[in-house]
Coordinates of C-alpha atoms in Angstrom, one line a residue:
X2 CA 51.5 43.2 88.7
X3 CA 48.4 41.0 89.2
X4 CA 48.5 37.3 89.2
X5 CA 45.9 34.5 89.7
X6 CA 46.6 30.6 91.5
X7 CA 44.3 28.2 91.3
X8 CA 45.1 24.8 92.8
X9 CA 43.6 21.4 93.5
X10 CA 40.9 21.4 90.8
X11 CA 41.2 17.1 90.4
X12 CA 39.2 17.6 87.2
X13 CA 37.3 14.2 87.1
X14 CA 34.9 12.1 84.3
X15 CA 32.4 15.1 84.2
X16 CA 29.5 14.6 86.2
X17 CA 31.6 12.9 89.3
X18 CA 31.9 14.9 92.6
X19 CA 34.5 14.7 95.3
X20 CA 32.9 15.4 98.5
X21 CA 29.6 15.9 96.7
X22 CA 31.0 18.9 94.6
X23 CA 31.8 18.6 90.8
X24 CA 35.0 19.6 90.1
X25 CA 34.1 21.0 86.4
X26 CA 31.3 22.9 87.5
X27 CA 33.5 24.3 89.9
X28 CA 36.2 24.9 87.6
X29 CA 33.8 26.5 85.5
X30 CA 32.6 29.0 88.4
X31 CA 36.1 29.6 89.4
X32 CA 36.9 30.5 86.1
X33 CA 34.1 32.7 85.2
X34 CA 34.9 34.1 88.1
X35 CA 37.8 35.2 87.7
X36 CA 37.6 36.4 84.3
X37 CA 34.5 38.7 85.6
X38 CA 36.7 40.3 88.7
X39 CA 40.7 40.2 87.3
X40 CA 41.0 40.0 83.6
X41 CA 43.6 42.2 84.0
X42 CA 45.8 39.7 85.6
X43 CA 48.7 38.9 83.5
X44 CA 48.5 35.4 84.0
X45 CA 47.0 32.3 85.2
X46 CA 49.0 29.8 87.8
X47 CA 47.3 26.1 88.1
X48 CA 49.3 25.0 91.0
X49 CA 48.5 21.1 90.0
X50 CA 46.3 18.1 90.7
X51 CA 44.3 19.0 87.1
X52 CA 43.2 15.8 87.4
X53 CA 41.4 13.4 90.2
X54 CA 43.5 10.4 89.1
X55 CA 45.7 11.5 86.4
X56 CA 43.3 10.6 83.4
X57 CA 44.1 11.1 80.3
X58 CA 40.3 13.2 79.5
X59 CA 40.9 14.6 82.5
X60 CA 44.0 16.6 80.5
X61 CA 41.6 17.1 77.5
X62 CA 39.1 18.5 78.9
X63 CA 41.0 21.0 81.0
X64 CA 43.0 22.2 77.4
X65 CA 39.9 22.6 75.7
X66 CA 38.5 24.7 78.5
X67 CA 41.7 27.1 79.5
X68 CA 42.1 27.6 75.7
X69 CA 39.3 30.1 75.7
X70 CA 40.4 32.2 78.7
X71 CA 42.0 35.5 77.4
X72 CA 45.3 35.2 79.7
X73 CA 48.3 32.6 79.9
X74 CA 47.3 30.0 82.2
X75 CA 50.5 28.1 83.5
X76 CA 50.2 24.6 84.4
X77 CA 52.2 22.3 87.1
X78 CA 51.1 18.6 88.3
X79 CA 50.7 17.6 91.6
X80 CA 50.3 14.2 93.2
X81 CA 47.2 13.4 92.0
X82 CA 48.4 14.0 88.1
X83 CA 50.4 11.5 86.1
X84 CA 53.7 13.1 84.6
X85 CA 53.4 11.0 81.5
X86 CA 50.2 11.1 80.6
X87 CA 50.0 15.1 81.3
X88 CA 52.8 15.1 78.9
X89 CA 51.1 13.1 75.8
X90 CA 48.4 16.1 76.0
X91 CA 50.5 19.5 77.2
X92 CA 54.3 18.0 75.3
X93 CA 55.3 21.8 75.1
X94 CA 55.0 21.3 78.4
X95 CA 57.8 19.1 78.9
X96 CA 61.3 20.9 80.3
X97 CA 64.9 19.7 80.9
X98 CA 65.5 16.0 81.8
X99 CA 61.4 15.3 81.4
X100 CA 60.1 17.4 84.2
X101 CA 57.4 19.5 84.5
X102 CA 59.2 22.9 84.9
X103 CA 60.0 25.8 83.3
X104 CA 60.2 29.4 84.0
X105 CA 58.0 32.4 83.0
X106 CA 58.9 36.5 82.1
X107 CA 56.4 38.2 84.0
X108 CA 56.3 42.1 84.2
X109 CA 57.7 42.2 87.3
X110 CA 60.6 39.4 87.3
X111 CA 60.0 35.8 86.3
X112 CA 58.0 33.1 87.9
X113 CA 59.6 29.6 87.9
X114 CA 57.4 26.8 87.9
X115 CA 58.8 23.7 90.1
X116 CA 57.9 20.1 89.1
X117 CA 57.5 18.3 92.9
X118 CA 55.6 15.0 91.5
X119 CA 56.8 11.2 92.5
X120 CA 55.5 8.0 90.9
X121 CA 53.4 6.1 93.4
X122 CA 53.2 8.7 96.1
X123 CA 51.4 11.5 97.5
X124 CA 54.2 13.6 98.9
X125 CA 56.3 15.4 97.0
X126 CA 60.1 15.0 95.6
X127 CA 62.6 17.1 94.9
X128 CA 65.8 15.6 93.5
X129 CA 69.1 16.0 92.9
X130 CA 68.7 16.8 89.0
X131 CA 65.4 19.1 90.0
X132 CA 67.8 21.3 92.8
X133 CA 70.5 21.1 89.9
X134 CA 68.1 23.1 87.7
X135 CA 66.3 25.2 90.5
X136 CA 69.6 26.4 91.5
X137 CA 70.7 27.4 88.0
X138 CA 67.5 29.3 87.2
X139 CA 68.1 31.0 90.2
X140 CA 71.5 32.1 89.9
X141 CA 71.2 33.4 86.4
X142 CA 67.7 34.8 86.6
X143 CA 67.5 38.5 87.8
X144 CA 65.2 39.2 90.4
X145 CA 62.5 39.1 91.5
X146 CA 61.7 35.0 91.3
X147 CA 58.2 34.2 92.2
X148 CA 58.2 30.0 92.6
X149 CA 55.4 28.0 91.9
X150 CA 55.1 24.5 93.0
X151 CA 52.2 22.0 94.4
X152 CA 53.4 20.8 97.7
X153 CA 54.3 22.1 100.9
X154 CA 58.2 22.6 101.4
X155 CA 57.3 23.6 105.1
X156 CA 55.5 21.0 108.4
X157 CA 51.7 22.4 108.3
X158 CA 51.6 20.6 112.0
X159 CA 48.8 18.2 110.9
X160 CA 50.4 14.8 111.1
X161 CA 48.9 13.1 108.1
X162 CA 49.1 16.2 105.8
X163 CA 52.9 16.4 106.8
X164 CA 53.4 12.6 105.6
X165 CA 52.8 13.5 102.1
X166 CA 54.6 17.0 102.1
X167 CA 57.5 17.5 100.5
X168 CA 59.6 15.4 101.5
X169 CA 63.1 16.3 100.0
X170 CA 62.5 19.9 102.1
X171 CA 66.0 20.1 103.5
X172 CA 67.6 19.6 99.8
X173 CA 64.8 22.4 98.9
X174 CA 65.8 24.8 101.3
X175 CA 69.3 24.5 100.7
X176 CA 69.1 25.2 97.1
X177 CA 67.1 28.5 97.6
X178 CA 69.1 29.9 100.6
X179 CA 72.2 31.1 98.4
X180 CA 69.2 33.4 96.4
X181 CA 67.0 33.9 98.7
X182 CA 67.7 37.6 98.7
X183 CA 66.0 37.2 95.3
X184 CA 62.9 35.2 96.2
X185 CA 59.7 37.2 96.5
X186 CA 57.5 34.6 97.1
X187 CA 56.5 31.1 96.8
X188 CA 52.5 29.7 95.8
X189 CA 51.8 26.1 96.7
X190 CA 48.7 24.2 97.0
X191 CA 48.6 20.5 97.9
X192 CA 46.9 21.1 101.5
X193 CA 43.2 22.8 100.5
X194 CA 44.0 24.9 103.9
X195 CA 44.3 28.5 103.5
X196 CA 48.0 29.0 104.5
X197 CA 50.7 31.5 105.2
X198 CA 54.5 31.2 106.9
X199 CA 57.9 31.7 105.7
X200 CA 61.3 29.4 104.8
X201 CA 64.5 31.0 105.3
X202 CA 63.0 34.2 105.6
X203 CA 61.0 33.8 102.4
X204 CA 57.1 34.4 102.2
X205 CA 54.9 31.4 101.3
X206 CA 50.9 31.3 100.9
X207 CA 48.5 29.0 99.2
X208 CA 44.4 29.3 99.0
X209 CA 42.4 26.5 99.8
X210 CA 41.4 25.3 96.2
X211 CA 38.6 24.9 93.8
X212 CA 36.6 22.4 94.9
X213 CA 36.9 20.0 98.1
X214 CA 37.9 22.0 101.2
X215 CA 40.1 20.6 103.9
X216 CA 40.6 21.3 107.8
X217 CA 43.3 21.8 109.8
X218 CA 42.7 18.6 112.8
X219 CA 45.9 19.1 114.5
X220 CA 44.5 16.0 117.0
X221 CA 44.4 13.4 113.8
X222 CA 47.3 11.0 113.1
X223 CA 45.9 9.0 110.7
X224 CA 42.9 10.5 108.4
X225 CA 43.6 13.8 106.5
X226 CA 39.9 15.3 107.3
X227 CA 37.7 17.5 104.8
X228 CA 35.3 20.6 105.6
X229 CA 32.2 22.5 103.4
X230 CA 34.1 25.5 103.8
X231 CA 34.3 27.5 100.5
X232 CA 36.3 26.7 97.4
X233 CA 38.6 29.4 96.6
X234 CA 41.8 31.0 94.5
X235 CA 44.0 33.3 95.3
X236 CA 44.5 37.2 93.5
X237 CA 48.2 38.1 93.7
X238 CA 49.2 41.8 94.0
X239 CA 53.1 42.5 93.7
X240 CA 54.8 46.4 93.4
X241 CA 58.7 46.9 93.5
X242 CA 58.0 46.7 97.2
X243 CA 55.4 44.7 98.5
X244 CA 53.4 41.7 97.7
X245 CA 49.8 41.2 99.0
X246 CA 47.8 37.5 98.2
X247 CA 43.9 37.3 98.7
X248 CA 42.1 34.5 99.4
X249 CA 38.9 34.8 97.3
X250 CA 36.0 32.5 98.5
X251 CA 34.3 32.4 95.1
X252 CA 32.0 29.5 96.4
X253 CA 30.5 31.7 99.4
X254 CA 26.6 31.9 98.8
X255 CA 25.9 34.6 101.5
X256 CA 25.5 38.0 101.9
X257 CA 27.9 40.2 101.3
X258 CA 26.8 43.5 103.8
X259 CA 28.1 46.8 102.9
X260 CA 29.2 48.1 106.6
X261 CA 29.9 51.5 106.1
X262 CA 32.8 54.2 104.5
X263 CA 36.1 54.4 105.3
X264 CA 35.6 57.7 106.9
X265 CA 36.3 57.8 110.1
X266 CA 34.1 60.7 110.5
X267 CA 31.1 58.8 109.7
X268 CA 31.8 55.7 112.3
X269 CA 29.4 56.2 114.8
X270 CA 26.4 54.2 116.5
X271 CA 23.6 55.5 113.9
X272 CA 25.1 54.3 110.6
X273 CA 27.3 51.4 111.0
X274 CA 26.1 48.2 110.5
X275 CA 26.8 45.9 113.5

């Protein structure tokens, strides 16, 4: 099974950067992209903030422009998004008691989608009626799960980032630890750092996202701070056994070198490249 994450694309009025890069344009690349490499994938996960400052265009924009791609693309909102005005443009969209979740069949298990936004807030909430739902998607859904959701359930260690994680984490983790056997995997964005670690045992990852890079100043208390690293998604992998995530760097402008084989017979000091 292949799947694709993209995260943080905070879609803006066209022509507007953030950081000095254009979200659409980058959107655009992204997408081309990956349509170029991994139109096999079986689907598409948008890991939320579609939009800079949840703008109603924003939304239109973004379903004009995934409407052409030959694959699902699944959406979830972030912090940046507005739940009600995502829902005017995407009301299929809208799940059990007005969140933004729902769960997908995929080949290999199902992926369910998690809805962590707050009103007036950057960090992320996960209530009781949200770990009423999580928990009975996971007890009647067989496994594998694969959850998708926008923030961070775990401390990155970067004091102003953690502020704005999510902040219901304890109520998070104790919903998933009765299924975690279950639990493949969980995607999240929210951070624009390339991450990896684990919650109860479970695997977690997310890519840095499509536009505006961040970095990972474990001195700052106060400022999140921002990089010109390049903008990224993630290619998912998954057998019965094993699930591998690359980080794609689809904005890198260099070289790419070819190095040599794989042979070890042909490693030596006349023909690699060092």
């Amino acid at each position: 099974m292949k799947l694709l994450q993209f995260t943080d694309i905070h879609l803006t009025t066209p022509g507007d950067t953030i950081s000095g890069r254009d979200p659409l344009a980058n959107l655009n690349k992204a997408l081309d992209h990956a349509m170029q490499s991994h139109s096999d994938a079986e689907a598409l996960f948008i890991t939320g903030d579609l939009s800079d400052w949840g703008e109603a265009p924003d939304y239109a924009l973004l379903k004009e422009r995934i409407g052409s791609i030959p694959l699902p693309v699944e959406l979830l909102i972030g912090n940046h998004d507005d739940r009600s005005t995502f829902l005017r443009c995407f009301p299929e969209l809208e799940g059990e008691g007005g969140f933004v979740h729902r769960t997908v069949p995929l080949s290999l298990g199902h992926a369910v989608l998690l809805d962590t936004w707050g009103p007036n807030t950057h960090a992320g909430h996960f209530c009781a009626k949200r770990a009423d739902w999580l928990s009975c998607q996971l007890a009647t859904l067989p496994g594998p799960v694969w959850i998708f959701m926008h923030h961070n359930p775990v401390p990155i260690e970067v004091a102003p980032m953690d502020e704005i994680m999510l902040l219901d984490a304890d109520l998070f983790a104790e919903t998933i630890a009765p299924h975690k056997a279950k639990i493949r995997h969980i995607f999240h964005g929210h951070c624009h750092l390339p991450l990896t670690g684990s919650l109860l045992g479970v695997p977690f990852s997310a890519p840095r996202g499509t536009n505006h890079a961040g970095w990972a100043d474990f001195s700052a208390t106060r400022f999140l701070s921002s990089s010109d690293l390049p903008e990224s998604y993630a290619v998912i992998f998954a057998t019965e056994t094993t699930t591998m995530t690359h980080m794609v760097e689809f904005g890198y402008a260099g070289e790419i070198k070819g190095e040599g084989t794989p042979d070890y017979a042909d490693w030596n000091k006349l023909t690699m490249v060092r």
